[in-house]
PDB file of C-alpha atoms in Angstrom:
ATOM      1  CA  MET A   1      26.838  -7.885  18.551  1.00 56.00           C
ATOM      2  CA  PHE A   2      23.951 -10.060  17.397  1.00 52.00           C
ATOM      3  CA  GLN A   3      23.015  -7.563  14.657  1.00 50.00           C
ATOM      4  CA  THR A   4      26.650  -7.417  13.480  1.00 53.00           C
ATOM      5  CA  ILE A   5      26.784 -11.208  13.177  1.00 52.00           C
ATOM      6  CA  LEU A   6      23.403 -11.235  11.427  1.00 49.00           C
ATOM      7  CA  ASP A   7      24.596  -8.596   8.930  1.00 56.00           C
ATOM      8  CA  MET A   8      27.680 -10.701   8.187  1.00 54.00           C
ATOM      9  CA  ILE A   9      25.600 -13.810   7.501  1.00 55.00           C
ATOM     10  CA  TYR A  10      22.696 -12.020   5.815  1.00 66.00           C
ATOM     11  CA  PRO A  11      24.013  -8.656   4.604  1.00 77.00           C
ATOM     12  CA  PRO A  12      21.340  -6.052   3.753  1.00 83.00           C
ATOM     13  CA  ARG A  13      20.400  -6.201   0.089  1.00 90.00           C
ATOM     14  CA  CYS A  14      19.052  -3.497  -2.155  1.00 95.00           C
ATOM     15  CA  PRO A  15      15.274  -3.848  -2.672  1.00 96.00           C
ATOM     16  CA  VAL A  16      15.691  -2.821  -6.304  1.00 95.00           C
ATOM     17  CA  CYS A  17      18.651  -4.812  -7.660  1.00 94.00           C
ATOM     18  CA  GLY A  18      19.086  -7.388  -4.889  1.00 93.00           C
ATOM     19  CA  GLU A  19      22.806  -6.716  -4.462  1.00 92.00           C
ATOM     20  CA  ILE A  20      24.513  -6.090  -1.104  1.00 90.00           C
ATOM     21  CA  VAL A  21      24.044  -2.453  -0.041  1.00 90.00           C
ATOM     22  CA  LEU A  22      27.154  -0.449   0.823  1.00 81.00           C
ATOM     23  CA  PRO A  23      27.464   1.417   3.085  1.00 77.00           C
ATOM     24  CA  LYS A  24      25.174  -0.893   5.035  1.00 73.00           C
ATOM     25  CA  LYS A  25      23.434   1.994   6.848  1.00 80.00           C
ATOM     26  CA  ASN A  26      21.739   2.721   3.515  1.00 88.00           C
ATOM     27  CA  LYS A  27      18.684   0.658   2.642  1.00 91.00           C
ATOM     28  CA  VAL A  28      19.026   1.056  -1.124  1.00 95.00           C
ATOM     29  CA  CYS A  29      22.090   1.484  -3.323  1.00 93.00           C
ATOM     30  CA  ASP A  30      22.609   4.944  -4.854  1.00 92.00           C
ATOM     31  CA  PRO A  31      22.342   3.903  -8.536  1.00 93.00           C
ATOM     32  CA  CYS A  32      19.022   2.177  -7.829  1.00 95.00           C
ATOM     33  CA  ARG A  33      17.612   5.100  -5.873  1.00 94.00           C
ATOM     34  CA  SER A  34      18.119   7.239  -8.970  1.00 95.00           C
ATOM     35  CA  LYS A  35      15.955   4.788 -10.968  1.00 95.00           C
ATOM     36  CA  LEU A  36      12.920   5.220  -8.734  1.00 97.00           C
ATOM     37  CA  GLN A  37      10.197   7.436 -10.203  1.00 96.00           C
ATOM     38  CA  TYR A  38       8.742   9.289  -7.226  1.00 97.00           C
ATOM     39  CA  ILE A  39       5.256  10.742  -7.683  1.00 96.00           C
ATOM     40  CA  MET A  40       5.591  14.465  -8.297  1.00 93.00           C
ATOM     41  CA  GLU A  41       3.210  17.291  -9.090  1.00 93.00           C
ATOM     42  CA  PRO A  42       1.024  17.650 -11.032  1.00 94.00           C
ATOM     43  CA  ARG A  43      -0.891  14.746  -9.544  1.00 95.00           C
ATOM     44  CA  CYS A  44      -4.542  13.793  -9.184  1.00 96.00           C
ATOM     45  CA  LYS A  45      -6.069  15.399  -6.099  1.00 95.00           C
ATOM     46  CA  LYS A  46      -8.090  12.253  -5.462  1.00 96.00           C
ATOM     47  CA  CYS A  47      -5.801   9.248  -6.011  1.00 96.00           C
ATOM     48  CA  SER A  48      -2.315  10.790  -6.497  1.00 94.00           C
ATOM     49  CA  LYS A  49      -1.759   9.463 -10.024  1.00 95.00           C
ATOM     50  CA  PRO A  50       0.509  11.782 -12.019  1.00 94.00           C
ATOM     51  CA  ILE A  51      -1.291  13.847 -14.647  1.00 93.00           C
ATOM     52  CA  GLU A  52       0.122  15.751 -17.598  1.00 88.00           C
ATOM     53  CA  GLN A  53      -1.811  19.021 -17.403  1.00 86.00           C
ATOM     54  CA  GLU A  54      -1.363  21.223 -14.327  1.00 86.00           C
ATOM     55  CA  GLU A  55      -4.750  22.848 -14.810  1.00 87.00           C
ATOM     56  CA  LYS A  56      -6.515  19.490 -14.365  1.00 90.00           C
ATOM     57  CA  GLU A  57      -7.515  18.455 -10.838  1.00 93.00           C
ATOM     58  CA  PHE A  58      -8.227  14.776 -11.438  1.00 94.00           C
ATOM     59  CA  CYS A  59      -6.798  11.950 -13.511  1.00 94.00           C
ATOM     60  CA  SER A  60      -8.863  10.344 -16.271  1.00 90.00           C
ATOM     61  CA  ASP A  61      -9.825   7.421 -13.987  1.00 90.00           C
ATOM     62  CA  CYS A  62     -11.117   9.644 -11.179  1.00 93.00           C
ATOM     63  CA  GLU A  63     -13.019  11.800 -13.674  1.00 92.00           C
ATOM     64  CA  LYS A  64     -14.883   8.718 -14.921  1.00 90.00           C
ATOM     65  CA  LYS A  65     -15.374   6.800 -11.656  1.00 90.00           C
ATOM     66  CA  SER A  66     -17.201   7.780  -8.483  1.00 90.00           C
ATOM     67  CA  PHE A  67     -14.717   6.612  -5.881  1.00 95.00           C
ATOM     68  CA  HIS A  68     -15.904   6.863  -2.282  1.00 96.00           C
ATOM     69  CA  PHE A  69     -12.541   7.149  -0.545  1.00 98.00           C
ATOM     70  CA  THR A  70     -11.553  10.704   0.378  1.00 98.00           C
ATOM     71  CA  LYS A  71      -7.966  10.809  -0.816  1.00 97.00           C
ATOM     72  CA  GLY A  72      -4.930   8.669  -1.494  1.00 98.00           C
ATOM     73  CA  TYR A  73      -1.181   8.833  -1.887  1.00 98.00           C
ATOM     74  CA  ALA A  74       1.507   6.675  -3.473  1.00 98.00           C
ATOM     75  CA  LEU A  75       5.296   6.808  -3.511  1.00 97.00           C
ATOM     76  CA  TRP A  76       6.356   5.607  -6.941  1.00 98.00           C
ATOM     77  CA  ILE A  77       5.186   5.012 -10.486  1.00 96.00           C
ATOM     78  CA  TYR A  78       4.494   1.319 -11.017  1.00 96.00           C
ATOM     79  CA  ASP A  79       7.160   0.816 -13.680  1.00 96.00           C
ATOM     80  CA  GLU A  80       9.374  -2.176 -14.504  1.00 96.00           C
ATOM     81  CA  THR A  81      11.833  -1.315 -11.719  1.00 96.00           C
ATOM     82  CA  MET A  82       9.174  -1.337  -9.001  1.00 97.00           C
ATOM     83  CA  ARG A  83       7.306  -4.249 -10.564  1.00 96.00           C
ATOM     84  CA  HIS A  84      10.409  -6.373 -10.060  1.00 96.00           C
ATOM     85  CA  SER A  85      10.980  -5.069  -6.519  1.00 97.00           C
ATOM     86  CA  ILE A  86       7.410  -5.600  -5.328  1.00 97.00           C
ATOM     87  CA  ALA A  87       7.209  -9.052  -6.925  1.00 96.00           C
ATOM     88  CA  ALA A  88      10.232 -10.091  -4.851  1.00 96.00           C
ATOM     89  CA  PHE A  89       8.672  -8.516  -1.747  1.00 97.00           C
ATOM     90  CA  LYS A  90       5.342 -10.302  -2.226  1.00 95.00           C
ATOM     91  CA  TYR A  91       6.187 -13.634  -3.792  1.00 94.00           C
ATOM     92  CA  HIS A  92       9.807 -14.404  -2.890  1.00 94.00           C
ATOM     93  CA  SER A  93       9.875 -13.792   0.872  1.00 93.00           C
ATOM     94  CA  LYS A  94      11.857 -10.545   0.665  1.00 95.00           C
ATOM     95  CA  ARG A  95      10.154  -9.145   3.761  1.00 95.00           C
ATOM     96  CA  GLU A  96      13.242  -7.097   4.588  1.00 93.00           C
ATOM     97  CA  TYR A  97      12.431  -4.832   1.627  1.00 96.00           C
ATOM     98  CA  ALA A  98       9.643  -3.413   3.793  1.00 97.00           C
ATOM     99  CA  ASP A  99      12.262  -1.525   5.857  1.00 95.00           C
ATOM    100  CA  PHE A 100      13.126   0.718   2.907  1.00 96.00           C
ATOM    101  CA  TYR A 101       9.514   1.079   1.763  1.00 98.00           C
ATOM    102  CA  ILE A 102       8.369   2.107   5.247  1.00 98.00           C
ATOM    103  CA  GLU A 103      11.260   4.531   5.682  1.00 97.00           C
ATOM    104  CA  GLU A 104      10.266   6.303   2.462  1.00 98.00           C
ATOM    105  CA  LEU A 105       6.551   6.328   3.290  1.00 98.00           C
ATOM    106  CA  LEU A 106       7.319   7.959   6.635  1.00 98.00           C
ATOM    107  CA  ARG A 107       9.805  10.424   5.151  1.00 98.00           C
ATOM    108  CA  ILE A 108       7.509  11.655   2.404  1.00 98.00           C
ATOM    109  CA  TYR A 109       4.012  11.218   3.824  1.00 98.00           C
ATOM    110  CA  GLY A 110       4.461  11.033   7.596  1.00 98.00           C
ATOM    111  CA  ASP A 111       3.381  14.650   8.140  1.00 98.00           C
ATOM    112  CA  LYS A 112       0.323  14.273   5.891  1.00 97.00           C
ATOM    113  CA  ILE A 113      -0.787  11.171   7.793  1.00 98.00           C
ATOM    114  CA  ARG A 114      -0.327  12.977  11.125  1.00 98.00           C
ATOM    115  CA  ARG A 115      -2.499  15.838   9.888  1.00 98.00           C
ATOM    116  CA  PHE A 116      -5.159  13.338   8.836  1.00 98.00           C
ATOM    117  CA  SER A 117      -4.805  11.659  12.262  1.00 98.00           C
ATOM    118  CA  PRO A 118      -6.562   8.349  11.533  1.00 98.00           C
ATOM    119  CA  ASP A 119      -8.306   6.455  14.308  1.00 98.00           C
ATOM    120  CA  ALA A 120      -6.584   3.329  12.981  1.00 98.00           C
ATOM    121  CA  ILE A 121      -4.425   2.035  10.140  1.00 98.00           C
ATOM    122  CA  VAL A 122      -5.909  -0.949   8.291  1.00 98.00           C
ATOM    123  CA  PRO A 123      -4.081  -3.144   5.753  1.00 98.00           C
ATOM    124  CA  VAL A 124      -5.927  -4.583   2.766  1.00 98.00           C
ATOM    125  CA  PRO A 125      -6.315  -8.245   3.775  1.00 96.00           C
ATOM    126  CA  LEU A 126      -5.220 -11.414   2.001  1.00 94.00           C
ATOM    127  CA  HIS A 127      -7.395 -14.490   1.680  1.00 92.00           C
ATOM    128  CA  ARG A 128      -6.313 -17.095   4.239  1.00 92.00           C
ATOM    129  CA  SER A 129      -5.142 -19.490   1.504  1.00 92.00           C
ATOM    130  CA  LYS A 130      -2.761 -16.856   0.100  1.00 91.00           C
ATOM    131  CA  TYR A 131      -1.622 -15.962   3.614  1.00 94.00           C
ATOM    132  CA  ARG A 132      -0.735 -19.609   4.280  1.00 93.00           C
ATOM    133  CA  GLU A 133       1.091 -19.792   0.964  1.00 92.00           C
ATOM    134  CA  ARG A 134       3.190 -16.633   1.523  1.00 93.00           C
ATOM    135  CA  GLY A 135       3.405 -16.693   5.310  1.00 95.00           C
ATOM    136  CA  TYR A 136       2.648 -12.965   5.587  1.00 97.00           C
ATOM    137  CA  ASN A 137       0.540 -10.149   4.190  1.00 97.00           C
ATOM    138  CA  GLN A 138       2.751  -7.536   2.527  1.00 97.00           C
ATOM    139  CA  ALA A 139       0.184  -4.773   3.214  1.00 98.00           C
ATOM    140  CA  GLU A 140       0.189  -5.690   6.906  1.00 98.00           C
ATOM    141  CA  LEU A 141       3.991  -5.356   7.081  1.00 98.00           C
ATOM    142  CA  LEU A 142       3.696  -1.839   5.665  1.00 98.00           C
ATOM    143  CA  ALA A 143       0.763  -0.915   7.921  1.00 98.00           C
ATOM    144  CA  CYS A 144       2.565  -2.113  11.067  1.00 98.00           C
ATOM    145  CA  GLY A 145       5.685  -0.142  10.103  1.00 98.00           C
ATOM    146  CA  LEU A 146       3.605   3.013   9.658  1.00 98.00           C
ATOM    147  CA  GLY A 147       1.817   2.366  12.934  1.00 98.00           C
ATOM    148  CA  ARG A 148       5.106   2.019  14.830  1.00 98.00           C
ATOM    149  CA  GLY A 149       6.612   5.070  13.171  1.00 98.00           C
ATOM    150  CA  LEU A 150       3.615   7.320  13.738  1.00 98.00           C
ATOM    151  CA  SER A 151       2.167   5.809  16.944  1.00 98.00           C
ATOM    152  CA  TYR A 152      -1.228   4.940  15.489  1.00 98.00           C
ATOM    153  CA  PRO A 153      -3.026   1.646  16.199  1.00 98.00           C
ATOM    154  CA  VAL A 154      -3.046  -0.984  13.446  1.00 98.00           C
ATOM    155  CA  LEU A 155      -6.151  -3.161  13.107  1.00 98.00           C
ATOM    156  CA  SER A 156      -4.845  -5.969  10.913  1.00 97.00           C
ATOM    157  CA  ASP A 157      -8.046  -8.027  11.075  1.00 96.00           C
ATOM    158  CA  LEU A 158     -10.690  -5.293  10.883  1.00 98.00           C
ATOM    159  CA  LEU A 159     -11.246  -6.291   7.259  1.00 97.00           C
ATOM    160  CA  VAL A 160     -11.374  -9.945   6.269  1.00 96.00           C
ATOM    161  CA  ARG A 161     -11.014 -11.330   2.763  1.00 93.00           C
ATOM    162  CA  ASN A 162     -13.645 -14.046   2.756  1.00 88.00           C
ATOM    163  CA  LYS A 163     -13.666 -14.803  -0.946  1.00 77.00           C
ATOM    164  CA  LYS A 164     -10.748 -16.147  -2.953  1.00 71.00           C
ATOM    165  CA  THR A 165     -10.675 -13.886  -6.011  1.00 65.00           C
ATOM    166  CA  LEU A 166      -8.894 -14.159  -9.337  1.00 54.00           C
ATOM    167  CA  PRO A 167      -5.642 -12.173  -9.691  1.00 60.00           C
ATOM    168  CA  GLN A 168      -6.693  -8.605 -10.520  1.00 54.00           C
ATOM    169  CA  LYS A 169      -3.932  -8.087 -13.079  1.00 59.00           C
ATOM    170  CA  GLN A 170      -5.628 -10.602 -15.398  1.00 60.00           C
ATOM    171  CA  LEU A 171      -8.926  -8.706 -15.519  1.00 59.00           C
ATOM    172  CA  SER A 172     -10.475  -5.649 -17.137  1.00 61.00           C
ATOM    173  CA  ASP A 173     -11.858  -2.758 -15.045  1.00 62.00           C
ATOM    174  CA  LYS A 174     -15.419  -4.120 -15.039  1.00 63.00           C
ATOM    175  CA  GLU A 175     -14.230  -7.648 -14.347  1.00 63.00           C
ATOM    176  CA  ARG A 176     -12.170  -6.372 -11.390  1.00 64.00           C
ATOM    177  CA  LEU A 177     -15.234  -4.812  -9.795  1.00 64.00           C
ATOM    178  CA  ARG A 178     -17.293  -7.977 -10.263  1.00 68.00           C
ATOM    179  CA  ASN A 179     -14.384 -10.076  -8.992  1.00 69.00           C
ATOM    180  CA  LEU A 180     -14.296  -8.098  -5.727  1.00 76.00           C
ATOM    181  CA  GLN A 181     -18.024  -8.050  -5.024  1.00 72.00           C
ATOM    182  CA  GLU A 182     -18.541  -9.425  -1.518  1.00 80.00           C
ATOM    183  CA  ALA A 183     -14.842 -10.276  -1.268  1.00 89.00           C
ATOM    184  CA  PHE A 184     -14.337  -8.263   1.930  1.00 94.00           C
ATOM    185  CA  ALA A 185     -16.144  -8.347   5.265  1.00 95.00           C
ATOM    186  CA  TYR A 186     -16.031  -6.235   8.418  1.00 97.00           C
ATOM    187  CA  ASN A 187     -14.867  -7.971  11.585  1.00 97.00           C
ATOM    188  CA  GLU A 188     -17.277  -6.730  14.248  1.00 96.00           C
ATOM    189  CA  ALA A 189     -15.369  -8.510  17.040  1.00 96.00           C
ATOM    190  CA  VAL A 190     -12.175  -6.564  16.241  1.00 97.00           C
ATOM    191  CA  ALA A 191     -14.098  -3.270  16.177  1.00 96.00           C
ATOM    192  CA  GLU A 192     -15.724  -4.047  19.537  1.00 95.00           C
ATOM    193  CA  ARG A 193     -12.383  -4.947  21.160  1.00 95.00           C
ATOM    194  CA  PHE A 194     -10.894  -1.707  19.870  1.00 95.00           C
ATOM    195  CA  ASN A 195     -13.545   0.069  21.933  1.00 88.00           C
ATOM    196  CA  LYS A 196     -13.210   3.402  20.150  1.00 92.00           C
ATOM    197  CA  GLU A 197     -15.316   5.004  17.461  1.00 95.00           C
ATOM    198  CA  LEU A 198     -13.830   4.509  14.014  1.00 97.00           C
ATOM    199  CA  ASN A 199     -14.487   7.619  11.945  1.00 98.00           C
ATOM    200  CA  LYS A 200     -11.192   7.952  10.057  1.00 98.00           C
ATOM    201  CA  ILE A 201      -9.255   5.034   8.571  1.00 98.00           C
ATOM    202  CA  LEU A 202      -5.991   4.882   6.626  1.00 98.00           C
ATOM    203  CA  LEU A 203      -6.031   1.895   4.250  1.00 98.00           C
ATOM    204  CA  VAL A 204      -2.645   0.449   3.253  1.00 98.00           C
ATOM    205  CA  ASP A 205      -1.797  -1.634   0.185  1.00 98.00           C
ATOM    206  CA  ASP A 206       1.201  -2.193  -2.064  1.00 97.00           C
ATOM    207  CA  ILE A 207      -0.185  -1.185  -5.489  1.00 96.00           C
ATOM    208  CA  PHE A 208      -3.056   0.993  -6.740  1.00 96.00           C
ATOM    209  CA  THR A 209      -3.959   0.351 -10.371  1.00 89.00           C
ATOM    210  CA  THR A 210      -7.652   0.784 -11.203  1.00 88.00           C
ATOM    211  CA  GLY A 211      -8.682   1.445  -7.597  1.00 91.00           C
ATOM    212  CA  SER A 212     -11.104  -1.510  -7.450  1.00 90.00           C
ATOM    213  CA  THR A 213      -9.563  -3.080  -4.336  1.00 93.00           C
ATOM    214  CA  ILE A 214      -9.374   0.160  -2.342  1.00 96.00           C
ATOM    215  CA  GLU A 215     -12.929   1.044  -3.411  1.00 94.00           C
ATOM    216  CA  ALA A 216     -14.259  -2.366  -2.331  1.00 94.00           C
ATOM    217  CA  CYS A 217     -12.634  -1.984   1.099  1.00 96.00           C
ATOM    218  CA  THR A 218     -13.895   1.598   1.353  1.00 97.00           C
ATOM    219  CA  ASN A 219     -17.483   0.544   0.685  1.00 95.00           C
ATOM    220  CA  VAL A 220     -17.367  -2.072   3.450  1.00 96.00           C
ATOM    221  CA  LEU A 221     -15.946   0.441   5.945  1.00 98.00           C
ATOM    222  CA  MET A 222     -18.469   3.131   5.015  1.00 97.00           C
ATOM    223  CA  SER A 223     -21.332   0.656   5.434  1.00 96.00           C
ATOM    224  CA  LYS A 224     -20.176   0.357   9.059  1.00 97.00           C
ATOM    225  CA  GLY A 225     -20.120   4.093   9.684  1.00 97.00           C
ATOM    226  CA  VAL A 226     -16.553   5.079   8.813  1.00 98.00           C
ATOM    227  CA  LYS A 227     -16.819   8.552   7.297  1.00 97.00           C
ATOM    228  CA  ASP A 228     -13.325   9.512   6.129  1.00 98.00           C
ATOM    229  CA  ILE A 229     -11.065   6.993   4.372  1.00 98.00           C
ATOM    230  CA  TRP A 230      -7.614   7.693   2.991  1.00 98.00           C
ATOM    231  CA  PHE A 231      -5.285   5.172   1.404  1.00 98.00           C
ATOM    232  CA  ILE A 232      -1.544   4.921   0.946  1.00 98.00           C
ATOM    233  CA  THR A 233       0.325   2.578  -1.386  1.00 98.00           C
ATOM    234  CA  LEU A 234       3.857   2.029  -2.586  1.00 98.00           C
ATOM    235  CA  CYS A 235       3.052   2.297  -6.282  1.00 98.00           C
ATOM    236  CA  ILE A 236       0.418   3.611  -8.623  1.00 97.00           C
ATOM    237  CA  GLY A 237      -0.098   3.703 -12.361  1.00 91.00           C
ATOM    238  CA  LYS A 238      -0.212   6.815 -14.509  1.00 86.00           C
ATOM    239  CA  GLY A 239      -3.434   8.769 -14.812  1.00 71.00           C
ATOM    240  CA  TYR A 240      -3.192   9.433 -18.534  1.00 63.00           C
TER     241      TYR A 240
END
């Protein structure tokens, strides 16, 4: 009864166009679902970016850079459609959009994550000033949804963002790396309370562009003995 009343007052809206979704059991309207560019093969075997040539194993970025994470996956190309959707999710309090994102992550990558069997799922953290401003961390919403759906623990505070960095989208590749130096720290107290060896971690974020953020988090985790690090994101750029 409560949910029915809530749906009448705040009907579910499409995370792509923002209009009311009908039938309401759907989380996205059919015309908008057809706009979404799901990542298909051929894709980079390291970061999941789509590549043009099937005979190639890695995208141009992964060929040039020595990333330390093991592997990563993303759902969609970061095009104008998803740029608009994720901006609303992150900056305009559209937390409910996470329901659709999580449903798709579980549908497409749930089995792969189970085979990886991480010791914990860890969201990329926000600096406390940004957290206060937004009221939530979008990566944490996604990580908690994956944790519930797959029954893996989520350590939201294992990584801490202790340096307020410039927005990455304004910077070049080299500037992004410098911007993120010493931005993340490992929370020893959280690791001790978890009371289990952390060998395999699944990092969660919303967007993978140059890989600088995931790499910075990976380096901190590896310095603390984590051996196998995968990531999963909603969107990724093209690898060509």
